[in-house]
Amino acid sequence: MQVDELSRTFAALADPTRRALLAQLAHGSAAVGELAKPFDMSFAAVSKHLRVLENAGLVSRGRDAQYRPASLDARPLRAAAAWIDDYQQFWSDSFDALDDHLATLTDKEKQ
Amino acid sequence: MQVDELSRTFAALADPTRRALLAQLAHGSAAVGELAKPFDMSFAAVSKHLRVLENAGLVSRGRDAQYRPASLDARPLRAAAAWIDDYQQFWSDSFDALDDHLATLTDKEKQ
DNA sequence: TTGGTATAGAACTTATTGGTTGAATATAGA
DNA sequence: TCTATATTCAACCAATAAGTTCTATACCAA
């Protein structure tokens, strides 16, 4: 790998399929077959995404008969949140508040 | 691009060079030449990284004579922080603390 | 207008990513 | 032991990413 923990965490989060997998796992452990259902892609592809999440430390795998249940491990997110929080002042400074508010409104219009 | 805002944000943050660029910009706008100094890479490479950050909405560019100063725009980080914060309970719940501790020990045994 | 400096663009290389399909492995159950 | 189910592995492909070098552009200043 050769790349630092924080980079692996952000890279893992950069894919919407993987974020959706984490969201599912937030409701509890699940096996690959269960996790793959919402996605229009092969089990093998989901298995690969789980491997990426595992390498980022965001999920751990177990064994239950034929199943390899995945479970969420959110700890790496703490460092990611800490990194981002260092920039909070740059979006929450009072002189930015109006800009932020307007941007929020604009974003909502786009949807 | 074809990829959502949050994915672009996380992807932009997944590279340590780009995170370092943002850290520099937190101290104020700077031109490419200035930003490139700490890195052992060509100006063109830094310019490309800035383009990625720009496409993620994290920096905006200006013009000052020959210079193209970049400045930080942290607003996309707010959505990223919000996404991560949904998982905060999974690393801070008191009833998870023991689990976490045990998992850490188990991981260490594996190595 | 000529030259110097800052930056971006274009073309290229190499490595990685995200997907596929088909074979292999692990486990449960008859 | 045989078979079905769940998952991973291996090989492959196309697209993207991260870097390079060289060229082009934009601006200032003499």
PDB file of C-alpha atoms (C1' of nucleotides) in Angstrom:
ATOM      1  CA  MET A   1       0.000   0.000   0.000  1.00  0.00           C
ATOM      2  CA  GLN A   2       2.530   2.549   1.106  1.00  0.00           C
ATOM      3  CA  VAL A   3      -0.049   5.234   1.723  1.00  0.00           C
ATOM      4  CA  ASP A   4      -1.013   6.772   5.029  1.00  0.00           C
ATOM      5  CA  GLU A   5      -4.091   5.919   7.040  1.00  0.00           C
ATOM      6  CA  LEU A   6      -5.872   9.204   6.436  1.00  0.00           C
ATOM      7  CA  SER A   7      -5.432   8.943   2.681  1.00  0.00           C
ATOM      8  CA  ARG A   8      -6.797   5.407   2.717  1.00  0.00           C
ATOM      9  CA  THR A   9      -9.788   6.563   4.741  1.00  0.00           C
ATOM     10  CA  PHE A  10     -10.645   9.452   2.428  1.00  0.00           C
ATOM     11  CA  ALA A  11     -10.054   7.297  -0.648  1.00  0.00           C
ATOM     12  CA  ALA A  12     -12.416   4.660   0.730  1.00  0.00           C
ATOM     13  CA  LEU A  13     -15.080   7.313   1.301  1.00  0.00           C
ATOM     14  CA  ALA A  14     -14.681   8.734  -2.207  1.00  0.00           C
ATOM     15  CA  ASP A  15     -16.872   6.043  -3.752  1.00  0.00           C
ATOM     16  CA  PRO A  16     -20.661   6.285  -3.344  1.00  0.00           C
ATOM     17  CA  THR A  17     -21.071   2.500  -3.375  1.00  0.00           C
ATOM     18  CA  ARG A  18     -18.696   2.220  -0.455  1.00  0.00           C
ATOM     19  CA  ARG A  19     -20.431   5.005   1.459  1.00  0.00           C
ATOM     20  CA  ALA A  20     -23.730   3.195   0.908  1.00  0.00           C
ATOM     21  CA  LEU A  21     -22.178  -0.020   2.200  1.00  0.00           C
ATOM     22  CA  LEU A  22     -21.090   1.770   5.365  1.00  0.00           C
ATOM     23  CA  ALA A  23     -24.588   3.173   5.737  1.00  0.00           C
ATOM     24  CA  GLN A  24     -26.026  -0.335   5.551  1.00  0.00           C
ATOM     25  CA  LEU A  25     -23.522  -1.597   8.072  1.00  0.00           C
ATOM     26  CA  ALA A  26     -24.530   1.164  10.453  1.00  0.00           C
ATOM     27  CA  HIS A  27     -27.732  -0.834  10.907  1.00  0.00           C
ATOM     28  CA  GLY A  28     -25.782  -3.928  11.808  1.00  0.00           C
ATOM     29  CA  SER A  29     -23.446  -6.561  10.411  1.00  0.00           C
ATOM     30  CA  ALA A  30     -24.411  -8.187   7.145  1.00  0.00           C
ATOM     31  CA  ALA A  31     -23.071 -10.737   4.694  1.00  0.00           C
ATOM     32  CA  VAL A  32     -21.961  -9.881   1.160  1.00  0.00           C
ATOM     33  CA  GLY A  33     -25.108 -11.254  -0.452  1.00  0.00           C
ATOM     34  CA  GLU A  34     -27.271  -9.068   1.747  1.00  0.00           C
ATOM     35  CA  LEU A  35     -25.103  -6.009   1.186  1.00  0.00           C
ATOM     36  CA  ALA A  36     -25.014  -6.509  -2.567  1.00  0.00           C
ATOM     37  CA  LYS A  37     -28.779  -6.541  -3.058  1.00  0.00           C
ATOM     38  CA  PRO A  38     -29.306  -2.792  -3.572  1.00  0.00           C
ATOM     39  CA  PHE A  39     -26.555  -2.564  -6.167  1.00  0.00           C
ATOM     40  CA  ASP A  40     -26.644  -3.347  -9.834  1.00  0.00           C
ATOM     41  CA  MET A  41     -23.276  -5.027  -9.788  1.00  0.00           C
ATOM     42  CA  SER A  42     -21.781  -8.457  -9.236  1.00  0.00           C
ATOM     43  CA  PHE A  43     -21.085  -9.956  -5.832  1.00  0.00           C
ATOM     44  CA  ALA A  44     -17.409  -9.945  -6.716  1.00  0.00           C
ATOM     45  CA  ALA A  45     -17.488  -6.192  -7.227  1.00  0.00           C
ATOM     46  CA  VAL A  46     -19.127  -5.674  -3.839  1.00  0.00           C
ATOM     47  CA  SER A  47     -16.589  -8.037  -2.346  1.00  0.00           C
ATOM     48  CA  LYS A  48     -13.838  -5.848  -3.779  1.00  0.00           C
ATOM     49  CA  HIS A  49     -15.391  -2.722  -2.306  1.00  0.00           C
ATOM     50  CA  LEU A  50     -15.531  -4.451   1.058  1.00  0.00           C
ATOM     51  CA  ARG A  51     -11.856  -5.259   0.696  1.00  0.00           C
ATOM     52  CA  VAL A  52     -11.085  -1.589   0.154  1.00  0.00           C
ATOM     53  CA  LEU A  53     -13.092  -0.695   3.252  1.00  0.00           C
ATOM     54  CA  GLU A  54     -11.320  -3.432   5.177  1.00  0.00           C
ATOM     55  CA  ASN A  55      -7.902  -2.122   4.097  1.00  0.00           C
ATOM     56  CA  ALA A  56      -8.998   1.292   5.331  1.00  0.00           C
ATOM     57  CA  GLY A  57      -9.908  -0.245   8.659  1.00  0.00           C
ATOM     58  CA  LEU A  58     -13.543   0.740   8.251  1.00  0.00           C
ATOM     59  CA  VAL A  59     -14.973  -2.760   8.264  1.00  0.00           C
ATOM     60  CA  SER A  60     -13.920  -6.032   9.801  1.00  0.00           C
ATOM     61  CA  ARG A  61     -14.908  -9.427   8.497  1.00  0.00           C
ATOM     62  CA  GLY A  62     -16.004 -12.532  10.319  1.00  0.00           C
ATOM     63  CA  ARG A  63     -17.117 -16.022   9.516  1.00  0.00           C
ATOM     64  CA  ASP A  64     -20.578 -17.494  10.100  1.00  0.00           C
ATOM     65  CA  ALA A  65     -20.988 -20.771   8.218  1.00  0.00           C
ATOM     66  CA  GLN A  66     -20.619 -19.944   4.509  1.00  0.00           C
ATOM     67  CA  TYR A  67     -21.144 -16.286   5.233  1.00  0.00           C
ATOM     68  CA  ARG A  68     -18.451 -13.700   5.744  1.00  0.00           C
ATOM     69  CA  PRO A  69     -20.307 -11.025   7.663  1.00  0.00           C
ATOM     70  CA  ALA A  70     -18.905  -7.518   7.550  1.00  0.00           C
ATOM     71  CA  SER A  71     -19.247  -5.130  10.429  1.00  0.00           C
ATOM     72  CA  LEU A  72     -18.622  -1.434  10.725  1.00  0.00           C
ATOM     73  CA  ASP A  73     -15.568  -0.085  12.485  1.00  0.00           C
ATOM     74  CA  ALA A  74     -15.918   3.664  12.526  1.00  0.00           C
ATOM     75  CA  ARG A  75     -12.730   4.449  14.357  1.00  0.00           C
ATOM     76  CA  PRO A  76     -10.754   5.650  11.311  1.00  0.00           C
ATOM     77  CA  LEU A  77     -13.484   8.220  10.771  1.00  0.00           C
ATOM     78  CA  ARG A  78     -12.432   9.938  13.945  1.00  0.00           C
ATOM     79  CA  ALA A  79      -9.112  11.018  12.447  1.00  0.00           C
ATOM     80  CA  ALA A  80     -10.852  12.089   9.246  1.00  0.00           C
ATOM     81  CA  ALA A  81     -13.336  14.190  11.202  1.00  0.00           C
ATOM     82  CA  ALA A  82     -10.501  15.695  13.211  1.00  0.00           C
ATOM     83  CA  TRP A  83      -8.653  16.695  10.047  1.00  0.00           C
ATOM     84  CA  ILE A  84     -11.701  18.347   8.551  1.00  0.00           C
ATOM     85  CA  ASP A  85     -12.615  20.060  11.794  1.00  0.00           C
ATOM     86  CA  ASP A  86      -9.379  22.022  11.626  1.00  0.00           C
ATOM     87  CA  TYR A  87     -10.975  23.891   8.727  1.00  0.00           C
ATOM     88  CA  GLN A  88     -14.297  24.505  10.392  1.00  0.00           C
ATOM     89  CA  GLN A  89     -13.422  28.133  11.066  1.00  0.00           C
ATOM     90  CA  PHE A  90     -13.111  28.675   7.323  1.00  0.00           C
ATOM     91  CA  TRP A  91     -16.711  27.811   6.694  1.00  0.00           C
ATOM     92  CA  SER A  92     -18.211  29.040   9.945  1.00  0.00           C
ATOM     93  CA  ASP A  93     -16.489  32.397  10.472  1.00  0.00           C
ATOM     94  CA  SER A  94     -19.158  34.997  10.927  1.00  0.00           C
ATOM     95  CA  PHE A  95     -18.066  36.924   7.866  1.00  0.00           C
ATOM     96  CA  ASP A  96     -18.666  33.799   5.857  1.00  0.00           C
ATOM     97  CA  ALA A  97     -22.053  33.074   7.336  1.00  0.00           C
ATOM     98  CA  LEU A  98     -24.010  34.936   4.707  1.00  0.00           C
ATOM     99  CA  ASP A  99     -22.091  33.296   1.892  1.00  0.00           C
ATOM    100  CA  ASP A 100     -22.731  29.924   3.444  1.00  0.00           C
ATOM    101  CA  HIS A 101     -26.391  30.603   3.843  1.00  0.00           C
ATOM    102  CA  LEU A 102     -26.726  31.709   0.247  1.00  0.00           C
ATOM    103  CA  ALA A 103     -24.762  28.688  -0.948  1.00  0.00           C
ATOM    104  CA  THR A 104     -27.073  26.391   0.968  1.00  0.00           C
ATOM    105  CA  LEU A 105     -30.095  27.973  -0.627  1.00  0.00           C
ATOM    106  CA  THR A 106     -28.484  27.679  -4.051  1.00  0.00           C
ATOM    107  CA  ASP A 107     -27.685  24.015  -3.473  1.00  0.00           C
ATOM    108  CA  LYS A 108     -31.266  23.331  -2.523  1.00  0.00           C
ATOM    109  CA  GLU A 109     -32.469  25.022  -5.667  1.00  0.00           C
ATOM    110  CA  LYS A 110     -30.308  22.721  -7.746  1.00  0.00           C
ATOM    111  CA  GLN A 111     -32.083  19.667  -6.392  1.00  0.00           C
TER     112      GLN A 111
ATOM    113  CA  MET B   1     -16.901  14.336 -14.229  1.00  0.00           C
ATOM    114  CA  GLN B   2     -20.254  12.665 -13.647  1.00  0.00           C
ATOM    115  CA  VAL B   3     -19.535  12.093  -9.975  1.00  0.00           C
ATOM    116  CA  ASP B   4     -21.283  13.683  -7.010  1.00  0.00           C
ATOM    117  CA  GLU B   5     -19.959  16.536  -4.956  1.00  0.00           C
ATOM    118  CA  LEU B   6     -19.239  14.493  -1.849  1.00  0.00           C
ATOM    119  CA  SER B   7     -17.238  11.934  -3.813  1.00  0.00           C
ATOM    120  CA  ARG B   8     -15.209  14.698  -5.427  1.00  0.00           C
ATOM    121  CA  THR B   9     -14.532  16.211  -2.028  1.00  0.00           C
ATOM    122  CA  PHE B  10     -13.367  12.962  -0.458  1.00  0.00           C
ATOM    123  CA  ALA B  11     -11.335  12.060  -3.541  1.00  0.00           C
ATOM    124  CA  ALA B  12      -9.617  15.450  -3.403  1.00  0.00           C
ATOM    125  CA  LEU B  13      -8.756  14.890   0.253  1.00  0.00           C
ATOM    126  CA  ALA B  14      -7.377  11.405  -0.402  1.00  0.00           C
ATOM    127  CA  ASP B  15      -4.028  12.755  -1.614  1.00  0.00           C
ATOM    128  CA  PRO B  16      -1.512  13.994   0.978  1.00  0.00           C
ATOM    129  CA  THR B  17      -0.085  16.574  -1.416  1.00  0.00           C
ATOM    130  CA  ARG B  18      -3.513  18.096  -1.829  1.00  0.00           C
ATOM    131  CA  ARG B  19      -4.162  18.096   1.916  1.00  0.00           C
ATOM    132  CA  ALA B  20      -0.839  19.864   2.378  1.00  0.00           C
ATOM    133  CA  LEU B  21      -1.832  22.423  -0.253  1.00  0.00           C
ATOM    134  CA  LEU B  22      -5.043  23.127   1.632  1.00  0.00           C
ATOM    135  CA  ALA B  23      -3.052  23.492   4.836  1.00  0.00           C
ATOM    136  CA  GLN B  24      -0.839  26.078   3.161  1.00  0.00           C
ATOM    137  CA  LEU B  25      -3.854  27.928   1.839  1.00  0.00           C
ATOM    138  CA  ALA B  26      -5.321  28.062   5.336  1.00  0.00           C
ATOM    139  CA  HIS B  27      -2.588  30.620   6.001  1.00  0.00           C
ATOM    140  CA  GLY B  28      -3.687  32.709   3.060  1.00  0.00           C
ATOM    141  CA  SER B  29      -3.837  32.781  -0.713  1.00  0.00           C
ATOM    142  CA  ALA B  30      -0.702  31.864  -2.594  1.00  0.00           C
ATOM    143  CA  ALA B  31       0.486  31.430  -6.154  1.00  0.00           C
ATOM    144  CA  VAL B  32       1.502  28.101  -7.639  1.00  0.00           C
ATOM    145  CA  GLY B  33       5.217  28.796  -7.388  1.00  0.00           C
ATOM    146  CA  GLU B  34       4.899  29.537  -3.710  1.00  0.00           C
ATOM    147  CA  LEU B  35       2.704  26.508  -3.089  1.00  0.00           C
ATOM    148  CA  ALA B  36       5.017  24.198  -5.012  1.00  0.00           C
ATOM    149  CA  LYS B  37       8.149  24.996  -2.992  1.00  0.00           C
ATOM    150  CA  PRO B  38       7.749  22.342  -0.283  1.00  0.00           C
ATOM    151  CA  PHE B  39       7.168  19.566  -2.812  1.00  0.00           C
ATOM    152  CA  ASP B  40       9.639  17.549  -4.777  1.00  0.00           C
ATOM    153  CA  MET B  41       7.576  17.689  -7.925  1.00  0.00           C
ATOM    154  CA  SER B  42       7.159  19.850 -10.984  1.00  0.00           C
ATOM    155  CA  PHE B  43       5.076  23.020 -11.063  1.00  0.00           C
ATOM    156  CA  ALA B  44       2.858  21.348 -13.607  1.00  0.00           C
ATOM    157  CA  ALA B  45       2.077  18.546 -11.161  1.00  0.00           C
ATOM    158  CA  VAL B  46       1.146  21.037  -8.451  1.00  0.00           C
ATOM    159  CA  SER B  47      -0.939  22.899 -10.983  1.00  0.00           C
ATOM    160  CA  LYS B  48      -2.799  19.649 -11.686  1.00  0.00           C
ATOM    161  CA  HIS B  49      -3.423  19.087  -8.002  1.00  0.00           C
ATOM    162  CA  LEU B  50      -4.826  22.587  -7.752  1.00  0.00           C
ATOM    163  CA  ARG B  51      -7.118  21.804 -10.649  1.00  0.00           C
ATOM    164  CA  VAL B  52      -8.451  18.783  -8.782  1.00  0.00           C
ATOM    165  CA  LEU B  53      -9.053  20.928  -5.710  1.00  0.00           C
ATOM    166  CA  GLU B  54     -10.727  23.542  -7.876  1.00  0.00           C
ATOM    167  CA  ASN B  55     -13.029  20.932  -9.436  1.00  0.00           C
ATOM    168  CA  ALA B  56     -13.943  19.854  -5.923  1.00  0.00           C
ATOM    169  CA  GLY B  57     -14.786  23.471  -5.086  1.00  0.00           C
ATOM    170  CA  LEU B  58     -12.118  23.590  -2.413  1.00  0.00           C
ATOM    171  CA  VAL B  59     -10.031  26.331  -3.988  1.00  0.00           C
ATOM    172  CA  SER B  60     -10.790  29.229  -6.246  1.00  0.00           C
ATOM    173  CA  ARG B  61      -8.276  30.852  -8.524  1.00  0.00           C
ATOM    174  CA  GLY B  62      -7.631  34.486  -9.285  1.00  0.00           C
ATOM    175  CA  ARG B  63      -5.312  36.566 -11.384  1.00  0.00           C
ATOM    176  CA  ASP B  64      -2.629  38.949 -10.144  1.00  0.00           C
ATOM    177  CA  ALA B  65      -0.267  39.863 -12.959  1.00  0.00           C
ATOM    178  CA  GLN B  66       1.428  36.641 -14.075  1.00  0.00           C
ATOM    179  CA  TYR B  67       0.321  34.922 -10.914  1.00  0.00           C
ATOM    180  CA  ARG B  68      -2.766  32.775 -10.519  1.00  0.00           C
ATOM    181  CA  PRO B  69      -3.268  32.910  -6.774  1.00  0.00           C
ATOM    182  CA  ALA B  70      -5.272  30.111  -5.231  1.00  0.00           C
ATOM    183  CA  SER B  71      -7.431  30.633  -2.195  1.00  0.00           C
ATOM    184  CA  LEU B  72      -9.166  28.232   0.115  1.00  0.00           C
ATOM    185  CA  ASP B  73     -12.892  27.658  -0.046  1.00  0.00           C
ATOM    186  CA  ALA B  74     -13.741  25.312   2.774  1.00  0.00           C
ATOM    187  CA  ARG B  75     -17.469  25.145   2.187  1.00  0.00           C
ATOM    188  CA  PRO B  76     -17.463  21.673   0.585  1.00  0.00           C
ATOM    189  CA  LEU B  77     -15.851  20.385   3.769  1.00  0.00           C
ATOM    190  CA  ARG B  78     -19.032  21.123   5.638  1.00  0.00           C
ATOM    191  CA  ALA B  79     -20.940  18.410   3.781  1.00  0.00           C
ATOM    192  CA  ALA B  80     -18.045  16.007   4.264  1.00  0.00           C
ATOM    193  CA  ALA B  81     -17.977  16.712   7.991  1.00  0.00           C
ATOM    194  CA  ALA B  82     -21.729  16.276   8.166  1.00  0.00           C
ATOM    195  CA  TRP B  83     -21.517  12.886   6.472  1.00  0.00           C
ATOM    196  CA  ILE B  84     -18.830  11.672   8.829  1.00  0.00           C
ATOM    197  CA  ASP B  85     -20.574  13.055  11.884  1.00  0.00           C
ATOM    198  CA  ASP B  86     -23.480  10.690  11.264  1.00  0.00           C
ATOM    199  CA  TYR B  87     -21.095   7.934  12.331  1.00  0.00           C
ATOM    200  CA  GLN B  88     -19.769   9.639  15.405  1.00  0.00           C
ATOM    201  CA  GLN B  89     -21.886   7.466  17.689  1.00  0.00           C
ATOM    202  CA  PHE B  90     -20.086   4.415  16.354  1.00  0.00           C
ATOM    203  CA  TRP B  91     -16.751   5.555  17.633  1.00  0.00           C
ATOM    204  CA  SER B  92     -17.874   7.403  20.752  1.00  0.00           C
ATOM    205  CA  ASP B  93     -20.672   5.292  22.229  1.00  0.00           C
ATOM    206  CA  SER B  94     -19.601   4.234  25.678  1.00  0.00           C
ATOM    207  CA  PHE B  95     -20.869   0.704  25.178  1.00  0.00           C
ATOM    208  CA  ASP B  96     -18.563   0.396  22.202  1.00  0.00           C
ATOM    209  CA  ALA B  97     -15.489   1.428  24.090  1.00  0.00           C
ATOM    210  CA  LEU B  98     -14.790  -2.061  25.399  1.00  0.00           C
ATOM    211  CA  ASP B  99     -15.434  -3.616  22.011  1.00  0.00           C
ATOM    212  CA  ASP B 100     -13.051  -1.155  20.451  1.00  0.00           C
ATOM    213  CA  HIS B 101     -10.416  -1.906  23.018  1.00  0.00           C
ATOM    214  CA  LEU B 102     -10.776  -5.644  22.509  1.00  0.00           C
ATOM    215  CA  ALA B 103     -10.714  -5.250  18.734  1.00  0.00           C
ATOM    216  CA  THR B 104      -7.517  -3.286  19.007  1.00  0.00           C
ATOM    217  CA  LEU B 105      -5.917  -6.030  21.056  1.00  0.00           C
ATOM    218  CA  THR B 106      -7.097  -8.666  18.581  1.00  0.00           C
ATOM    219  CA  ASP B 107      -5.669  -6.704  15.676  1.00  0.00           C
ATOM    220  CA  LYS B 108      -2.350  -6.459  17.412  1.00  0.00           C
ATOM    221  CA  GLU B 109      -2.281 -10.200  17.966  1.00  0.00           C
ATOM    222  CA  LYS B 110      -2.745 -10.752  14.268  1.00  0.00           C
ATOM    223  CA  GLN B 111       0.423  -8.862  13.443  1.00  0.00           C
TER     224      GLN B 111
ATOM    225  C1'  DT C   1       9.196  44.845 -29.222  1.00  0.00           C
ATOM    226  C1'  DT C   2      11.940  41.934 -26.832  1.00  0.00           C
ATOM    227  C1'  DG C   3      12.917  39.224 -23.018  1.00  0.00           C
ATOM    228  C1'  DG C   4      11.926  37.200 -18.474  1.00  0.00           C
ATOM    229  C1'  DT C   5       8.827  34.995 -15.274  1.00  0.00           C
ATOM    230  C1'  DA C   6       4.611  32.364 -13.894  1.00  0.00           C
ATOM    231  C1'  DT C   7       1.457  29.228 -15.224  1.00  0.00           C
ATOM    232  C1'  DA C   8      -1.295  26.106 -18.061  1.00  0.00           C
ATOM    233  C1'  DG C   9      -1.765  22.813 -21.875  1.00  0.00           C
ATOM    234  C1'  DA C  10      -0.603  18.677 -24.565  1.00  0.00           C
ATOM    235  C1'  DA C  11       1.271  14.415 -25.127  1.00  0.00           C
ATOM    236  C1'  DC C  12       3.025  10.661 -23.019  1.00  0.00           C
ATOM    237  C1'  DT C  13       4.020   6.788 -19.375  1.00  0.00           C
ATOM    238  C1'  DT C  14       2.942   3.973 -15.564  1.00  0.00           C
ATOM    239  C1'  DA C  15       0.045   2.486 -11.899  1.00  0.00           C
ATOM    240  C1'  DT C  16      -4.411   2.064  -9.858  1.00  0.00           C
ATOM    241  C1'  DT C  17      -9.398   1.611  -9.870  1.00  0.00           C
ATOM    242  C1'  DG C  18     -13.777  -0.347 -10.721  1.00  0.00           C
ATOM    243  C1'  DG C  19     -15.932  -3.334 -13.181  1.00  0.00           C
ATOM    244  C1'  DT C  20     -16.569  -8.013 -15.695  1.00  0.00           C
ATOM    245  C1'  DT C  21     -16.625 -13.380 -16.071  1.00  0.00           C
ATOM    246  C1'  DG C  22     -15.430 -17.959 -14.835  1.00  0.00           C
ATOM    247  C1'  DA C  23     -13.017 -21.084 -11.744  1.00  0.00           C
ATOM    248  C1'  DA C  24     -11.830 -22.263  -6.983  1.00  0.00           C
ATOM    249  C1'  DT C  25     -12.751 -22.627  -2.041  1.00  0.00           C
ATOM    250  C1'  DA C  26     -15.436 -23.128   2.290  1.00  0.00           C
ATOM    251  C1'  DT C  27     -19.270 -24.624   4.656  1.00  0.00           C
ATOM    252  C1'  DA C  28     -23.882 -26.842   5.629  1.00  0.00           C
ATOM    253  C1'  DG C  29     -26.982 -30.360   4.971  1.00  0.00           C
ATOM    254  C1'  DA C  30     -29.108 -34.519   2.796  1.00  0.00           C
TER     255       DA C  30
ATOM    256  C1'  DT D   1     -19.864 -38.197  -0.088  1.00  0.00           C
ATOM    257  C1'  DC D   2     -22.448 -35.238  -3.046  1.00  0.00           C
ATOM    258  C1'  DT D   3     -24.670 -30.961  -3.873  1.00  0.00           C
ATOM    259  C1'  DA D   4     -26.084 -26.335  -3.146  1.00  0.00           C
ATOM    260  C1'  DT D   5     -24.915 -21.791  -1.459  1.00  0.00           C
ATOM    261  C1'  DA D   6     -21.781 -17.909  -0.327  1.00  0.00           C
ATOM    262  C1'  DT D   7     -17.774 -15.865  -1.208  1.00  0.00           C
ATOM    263  C1'  DT D   8     -13.265 -15.018  -3.029  1.00  0.00           C
ATOM    264  C1'  DC D   9      -9.576 -15.421  -6.506  1.00  0.00           C
ATOM    265  C1'  DA D  10      -7.553 -14.766 -11.065  1.00  0.00           C
ATOM    266  C1'  DA D  11      -7.329 -12.879 -15.324  1.00  0.00           C
ATOM    267  C1'  DC D  12      -8.719  -9.455 -17.984  1.00  0.00           C
ATOM    268  C1'  DC D  13     -10.400  -4.648 -19.715  1.00  0.00           C
ATOM    269  C1'  DA D  14     -11.305   0.323 -19.962  1.00  0.00           C
ATOM    270  C1'  DA D  15     -10.976   4.510 -17.673  1.00  0.00           C
ATOM    271  C1'  DT D  16      -8.721   7.546 -14.513  1.00  0.00           C
ATOM    272  C1'  DA D  17      -4.925   9.359 -11.822  1.00  0.00           C
ATOM    273  C1'  DA D  18      -0.409  11.089 -10.948  1.00  0.00           C
ATOM    274  C1'  DG D  19       3.577  12.118 -12.583  1.00  0.00           C
ATOM    275  C1'  DT D  20       6.978  13.587 -16.369  1.00  0.00           C
ATOM    276  C1'  DT D  21       8.776  16.904 -20.237  1.00  0.00           C
ATOM    277  C1'  DC D  22       8.211  20.193 -23.632  1.00  0.00           C
ATOM    278  C1'  DT D  23       5.609  23.900 -25.636  1.00  0.00           C
ATOM    279  C1'  DA D  24       2.456  27.720 -25.480  1.00  0.00           C
ATOM    280  C1'  DT D  25       0.324  31.605 -23.317  1.00  0.00           C
ATOM    281  C1'  DA D  26      -0.131  35.705 -20.343  1.00  0.00           C
ATOM    282  C1'  DC D  27       1.710  39.378 -18.225  1.00  0.00           C
ATOM    283  C1'  DC D  28       5.366  42.787 -16.703  1.00  0.00           C
ATOM    284  C1'  DA D  29       9.301  45.624 -17.531  1.00  0.00           C
ATOM    285  C1'  DA D  30      13.101  47.471 -20.031  1.00  0.00           C
TER     286       DA D  30
END
